[in-house]
PDB file of C-alpha atoms in Angstrom:
ATOM      1  CA  MET B  24      98.390 148.534 211.865  1.00 55.00           C
ATOM      2  CA  ALA B  25      98.241 145.730 209.321  1.00 73.00           C
ATOM      3  CA  SER B  26      98.826 142.216 210.562  1.00 91.00           C
ATOM      4  CA  ALA B  27     101.516 139.937 209.155  1.00 92.00           C
ATOM      5  CA  PHE B  28      98.711 137.835 207.684  1.00 93.00           C
ATOM      6  CA  SER B  29      97.258 140.845 205.846  1.00 94.00           C
ATOM      7  CA  ILE B  30     100.636 141.894 204.470  1.00 95.00           C
ATOM      8  CA  LEU B  31     101.548 138.372 203.332  1.00 96.00           C
ATOM      9  CA  THR B  32      98.130 137.874 201.787  1.00 97.00           C
ATOM     10  CA  PHE B  33      98.264 141.200 199.946  1.00 97.00           C
ATOM     11  CA  LEU B  34     101.742 140.415 198.581  1.00 98.00           C
ATOM     12  CA  SER B  35     100.485 136.963 197.534  1.00 98.00           C
ATOM     13  CA  ILE B  36      97.621 138.561 195.628  1.00 98.00           C
ATOM     14  CA  LEU B  37     100.099 140.726 193.733  1.00 98.00           C
ATOM     15  CA  ALA B  38     102.482 137.848 192.965  1.00 98.00           C
ATOM     16  CA  ALA B  39      99.722 135.499 191.818  1.00 98.00           C
ATOM     17  CA  ALA B  40      98.152 138.271 189.714  1.00 98.00           C
ATOM     18  CA  LEU B  41     101.463 139.023 187.998  1.00 98.00           C
ATOM     19  CA  ASN B  42     101.868 135.355 187.161  1.00 98.00           C
ATOM     20  CA  ALA B  43      98.264 135.098 185.960  1.00 98.00           C
ATOM     21  CA  GLY B  44      98.801 138.041 183.608  1.00 98.00           C
ATOM     22  CA  LEU B  45     101.994 136.583 182.201  1.00 98.00           C
ATOM     23  CA  PHE B  46     100.463 133.153 181.621  1.00 98.00           C
ATOM     24  CA  PHE B  47      97.235 134.653 180.244  1.00 98.00           C
ATOM     25  CA  ILE B  48      99.012 136.634 177.533  1.00 98.00           C
ATOM     26  CA  PHE B  49     100.848 133.502 176.411  1.00 98.00           C
ATOM     27  CA  SER B  50      97.589 131.535 176.349  1.00 98.00           C
ATOM     28  CA  VAL B  51      95.539 134.064 174.408  1.00 97.00           C
ATOM     29  CA  CYS B  52      97.982 135.519 171.908  1.00 98.00           C
ATOM     30  CA  ILE B  53     101.713 134.784 172.083  1.00 98.00           C
ATOM     31  CA  MET B  54     101.456 131.056 171.388  1.00 98.00           C
ATOM     32  CA  ALA B  55      98.887 131.642 168.624  1.00 98.00           C
ATOM     33  CA  ALA B  56     101.257 134.158 167.025  1.00 98.00           C
ATOM     34  CA  PHE B  57     104.158 131.725 167.303  1.00 98.00           C
ATOM     35  CA  ALA B  58     102.019 129.015 165.668  1.00 98.00           C
ATOM     36  CA  ARG B  59     101.860 131.203 162.533  1.00 98.00           C
ATOM     37  CA  LEU B  60     105.644 131.090 162.208  1.00 98.00           C
ATOM     38  CA  SER B  61     107.664 128.312 160.658  1.00 98.00           C
ATOM     39  CA  PRO B  62     108.764 125.675 163.192  1.00 98.00           C
ATOM     40  CA  ALA B  63     112.336 127.018 163.176  1.00 98.00           C
ATOM     41  CA  GLU B  64     111.155 130.617 163.662  1.00 98.00           C
ATOM     42  CA  GLY B  65     108.602 129.717 166.336  1.00 98.00           C
ATOM     43  CA  ALA B  66     111.090 127.598 168.254  1.00 98.00           C
ATOM     44  CA  ALA B  67     113.716 130.350 168.017  1.00 98.00           C
ATOM     45  CA  ALA B  68     111.268 132.946 169.330  1.00 98.00           C
ATOM     46  CA  MET B  69     110.199 130.725 172.220  1.00 98.00           C
ATOM     47  CA  ASN B  70     113.809 129.848 173.050  1.00 98.00           C
ATOM     48  CA  ALA B  71     114.630 133.566 173.117  1.00 98.00           C
ATOM     49  CA  ILE B  72     111.777 134.231 175.531  1.00 98.00           C
ATOM     50  CA  ASN B  73     112.812 131.307 177.721  1.00 98.00           C
ATOM     51  CA  ALA B  74     116.323 132.767 177.956  1.00 98.00           C
ATOM     52  CA  VAL B  75     115.235 136.361 178.586  1.00 98.00           C
ATOM     53  CA  ILE B  76     112.562 135.513 181.154  1.00 97.00           C
ATOM     54  CA  GLN B  77     115.209 134.245 183.548  1.00 96.00           C
ATOM     55  CA  ASN B  78     115.725 137.600 185.240  1.00 97.00           C
ATOM     56  CA  PRO B  79     115.316 139.059 188.742  1.00 98.00           C
ATOM     57  CA  TRP B  80     111.896 140.582 188.027  1.00 97.00           C
ATOM     58  CA  PHE B  81     110.370 137.317 186.888  1.00 97.00           C
ATOM     59  CA  PHE B  82     112.114 135.286 189.591  1.00 97.00           C
ATOM     60  CA  SER B  83     110.832 137.711 192.250  1.00 97.00           C
ATOM     61  CA  ALA B  84     107.217 137.255 191.169  1.00 97.00           C
ATOM     62  CA  PHE B  85     107.485 133.518 190.469  1.00 98.00           C
ATOM     63  CA  PHE B  86     109.643 132.251 193.331  1.00 98.00           C
ATOM     64  CA  GLY B  87     108.491 135.018 195.668  1.00 98.00           C
ATOM     65  CA  GLY B  88     104.930 133.920 194.963  1.00 98.00           C
ATOM     66  CA  ALA B  89     105.940 130.346 195.735  1.00 98.00           C
ATOM     67  CA  LEU B  90     107.524 131.316 199.046  1.00 98.00           C
ATOM     68  CA  LEU B  91     104.559 133.464 200.050  1.00 98.00           C
ATOM     69  CA  SER B  92     102.190 130.661 199.062  1.00 98.00           C
ATOM     70  CA  LEU B  93     104.084 128.148 201.160  1.00 98.00           C
ATOM     71  CA  VAL B  94     104.059 130.458 204.178  1.00 98.00           C
ATOM     72  CA  LEU B  95     100.336 131.191 203.776  1.00 97.00           C
ATOM     73  CA  ALA B  96      99.486 127.520 203.244  1.00 97.00           C
ATOM     74  CA  VAL B  97     101.151 126.602 206.547  1.00 97.00           C
ATOM     75  CA  PHE B  98     100.112 129.709 208.476  1.00 95.00           C
ATOM     76  CA  GLY B  99      96.541 129.607 207.189  1.00 95.00           C
ATOM     77  CA  PHE B 100      96.126 125.930 208.003  1.00 95.00           C
ATOM     78  CA  LEU B 101      97.527 126.405 211.517  1.00 95.00           C
ATOM     79  CA  GLN B 102      95.409 129.501 212.183  1.00 91.00           C
ATOM     80  CA  GLY B 103      92.204 128.002 210.846  1.00 92.00           C
ATOM     81  CA  GLY B 104      89.052 129.999 210.466  1.00 93.00           C
ATOM     82  CA  ALA B 105      87.613 131.011 207.133  1.00 95.00           C
ATOM     83  CA  GLY B 106      90.403 133.475 206.310  1.00 95.00           C
ATOM     84  CA  GLY B 107      93.151 131.067 207.268  1.00 95.00           C
ATOM     85  CA  LEU B 108      91.700 128.177 205.315  1.00 96.00           C
ATOM     86  CA  LEU B 109      91.124 130.373 202.259  1.00 97.00           C
ATOM     87  CA  ALA B 110      94.752 131.536 202.432  1.00 97.00           C
ATOM     88  CA  ALA B 111      95.913 127.929 202.779  1.00 98.00           C
ATOM     89  CA  ALA B 112      93.813 126.942 199.759  1.00 98.00           C
ATOM     90  CA  GLY B 113      95.296 129.772 197.703  1.00 98.00           C
ATOM     91  CA  GLY B 114      98.784 128.750 198.706  1.00 98.00           C
ATOM     92  CA  VAL B 115      98.241 125.109 197.824  1.00 98.00           C
ATOM     93  CA  VAL B 116      96.622 125.972 194.479  1.00 98.00           C
ATOM     94  CA  PHE B 117      99.512 128.268 193.538  1.00 98.00           C
ATOM     95  CA  LEU B 118     102.130 125.724 194.571  1.00 98.00           C
ATOM     96  CA  VAL B 119     100.497 122.854 192.683  1.00 98.00           C
ATOM     97  CA  ALA B 120      98.960 124.532 189.615  1.00 98.00           C
ATOM     98  CA  VAL B 121     101.706 127.079 188.991  1.00 98.00           C
ATOM     99  CA  ILE B 122     104.981 125.917 190.503  1.00 98.00           C
ATOM    100  CA  GLY B 123     104.336 122.179 190.201  1.00 98.00           C
ATOM    101  CA  VAL B 124     103.004 122.348 186.647  1.00 98.00           C
ATOM    102  CA  THR B 125     105.886 124.589 185.585  1.00 98.00           C
ATOM    103  CA  ILE B 126     108.524 122.233 187.014  1.00 98.00           C
ATOM    104  CA  VAL B 127     106.923 118.967 185.881  1.00 98.00           C
ATOM    105  CA  PHE B 128     105.606 119.971 182.441  1.00 98.00           C
ATOM    106  CA  ASN B 129     106.615 123.380 181.050  1.00 98.00           C
ATOM    107  CA  VAL B 130     110.309 123.461 181.958  1.00 98.00           C
ATOM    108  CA  PRO B 131     111.092 119.993 180.531  1.00 98.00           C
ATOM    109  CA  LEU B 132     109.356 120.999 177.294  1.00 98.00           C
ATOM    110  CA  ASN B 133     111.389 124.224 177.223  1.00 98.00           C
ATOM    111  CA  GLU B 134     114.611 122.274 177.750  1.00 98.00           C
ATOM    112  CA  ALA B 135     113.748 119.792 174.991  1.00 98.00           C
ATOM    113  CA  LEU B 136     112.958 122.637 172.599  1.00 98.00           C
ATOM    114  CA  ALA B 137     116.254 124.367 173.393  1.00 98.00           C
ATOM    115  CA  ALA B 138     118.182 121.126 172.800  1.00 98.00           C
ATOM    116  CA  ALA B 139     116.577 120.299 169.430  1.00 98.00           C
ATOM    117  CA  PRO B 140     118.828 120.890 166.430  1.00 98.00           C
ATOM    118  CA  VAL B 141     117.802 124.128 164.706  1.00 97.00           C
ATOM    119  CA  GLY B 142     115.901 123.574 161.467  1.00 96.00           C
ATOM    120  CA  SER B 143     115.833 119.784 161.867  1.00 97.00           C
ATOM    121  CA  PRO B 144     112.818 117.516 161.328  1.00 98.00           C
ATOM    122  CA  GLU B 145     113.169 116.675 165.036  1.00 98.00           C
ATOM    123  CA  GLN B 146     112.737 120.340 165.943  1.00 98.00           C
ATOM    124  CA  ALA B 147     109.745 120.712 163.590  1.00 98.00           C
ATOM    125  CA  ALA B 148     107.992 117.673 165.100  1.00 98.00           C
ATOM    126  CA  LEU B 149     108.795 118.804 168.628  1.00 98.00           C
ATOM    127  CA  TRP B 150     107.511 122.300 167.882  1.00 98.00           C
ATOM    128  CA  GLN B 151     104.141 120.986 166.680  1.00 97.00           C
ATOM    129  CA  ARG B 152     103.770 118.927 169.874  1.00 98.00           C
ATOM    130  CA  TYR B 153     105.098 121.808 171.988  1.00 98.00           C
ATOM    131  CA  LEU B 154     102.458 124.225 170.709  1.00 98.00           C
ATOM    132  CA  GLY B 155      99.630 122.019 171.944  1.00 98.00           C
ATOM    133  CA  VAL B 156     101.074 120.460 175.081  1.00 98.00           C
ATOM    134  CA  TRP B 157     102.976 123.467 176.455  1.00 98.00           C
ATOM    135  CA  THR B 158     100.007 125.738 175.828  1.00 98.00           C
ATOM    136  CA  MET B 159      97.558 123.333 177.500  1.00 98.00           C
ATOM    137  CA  TRP B 160      99.707 123.276 180.643  1.00 98.00           C
ATOM    138  CA  ASN B 161     100.040 127.038 180.428  1.00 98.00           C
ATOM    139  CA  HIS B 162      96.228 127.267 180.520  1.00 98.00           C
ATOM    140  CA  VAL B 163      96.379 125.269 183.768  1.00 98.00           C
ATOM    141  CA  ARG B 164      98.909 127.749 185.163  1.00 98.00           C
ATOM    142  CA  THR B 165      96.710 130.666 184.106  1.00 98.00           C
ATOM    143  CA  VAL B 166      93.597 129.250 185.775  1.00 98.00           C
ATOM    144  CA  GLY B 167      95.631 128.184 188.826  1.00 98.00           C
ATOM    145  CA  SER B 168      97.085 131.667 189.244  1.00 98.00           C
ATOM    146  CA  LEU B 169      93.651 133.245 188.926  1.00 98.00           C
ATOM    147  CA  ALA B 170      92.176 130.774 191.416  1.00 98.00           C
ATOM    148  CA  ALA B 171      94.987 131.593 193.850  1.00 98.00           C
ATOM    149  CA  VAL B 172      94.258 135.318 193.429  1.00 98.00           C
ATOM    150  CA  GLY B 173      90.608 134.615 194.233  1.00 98.00           C
ATOM    151  CA  PHE B 174      91.396 132.558 197.331  1.00 98.00           C
ATOM    152  CA  PHE B 175      93.942 135.117 198.562  1.00 98.00           C
ATOM    153  CA  ALA B 176      91.518 137.997 197.970  1.00 98.00           C
ATOM    154  CA  LEU B 177      88.765 136.225 199.885  1.00 98.00           C
ATOM    155  CA  ALA B 178      91.223 135.430 202.680  1.00 97.00           C
ATOM    156  CA  PHE B 179      92.360 139.051 202.797  1.00 96.00           C
ATOM    157  CA  ARG B 180      88.761 140.205 203.024  1.00 95.00           C
ATOM    158  CA  GLN B 181      87.877 137.609 205.651  1.00 93.00           C
ATOM    159  CA  GLY B 182      90.973 138.032 207.777  1.00 83.00           C
ATOM    160  CA  VAL B 183      92.335 135.509 210.258  1.00 64.00           C
ATOM    161  CA  PRO B 184      91.261 135.132 213.852  1.00 60.00           C
ATOM    162  CA  PRO B 185      93.958 136.095 216.361  1.00 61.00           C
ATOM    163  CA  GLY B 186      96.059 133.019 217.165  1.00 55.00           C
TER     164      GLY B 186
END
């Protein structure tokens, strides 16, 4: 029978991988495609995505991944051993590089973009800044998600000593 650690770690791998895939596709093609649009069109497309993404499927992977990461960070640290410390590292990386970066950098940029008057010079200037800054922080989220997947996979393979 699978241990609670194994189940939590496996679910964390899935959640972090889903997030990595989402962030990756933005980093490698969506933002580049949006950059080819006029500022008003690009901002409108991004605002539409930011509205649509707020759904139960995304929230399950994003906030579920955060909850699993928090549990594994604490559990792994308390359990110790190679598997526990790898799980803790994955949890901390996900919480900082994905959740923290999203809250501190990406969401405020999304809110500013949504608030900018459509077709205004303010929106055009914001959009040019947004393309570079938002995408850079999205790269951090992509790498952070992938690193968390790696740590969780190594932890899953290693296992945790009985506590």
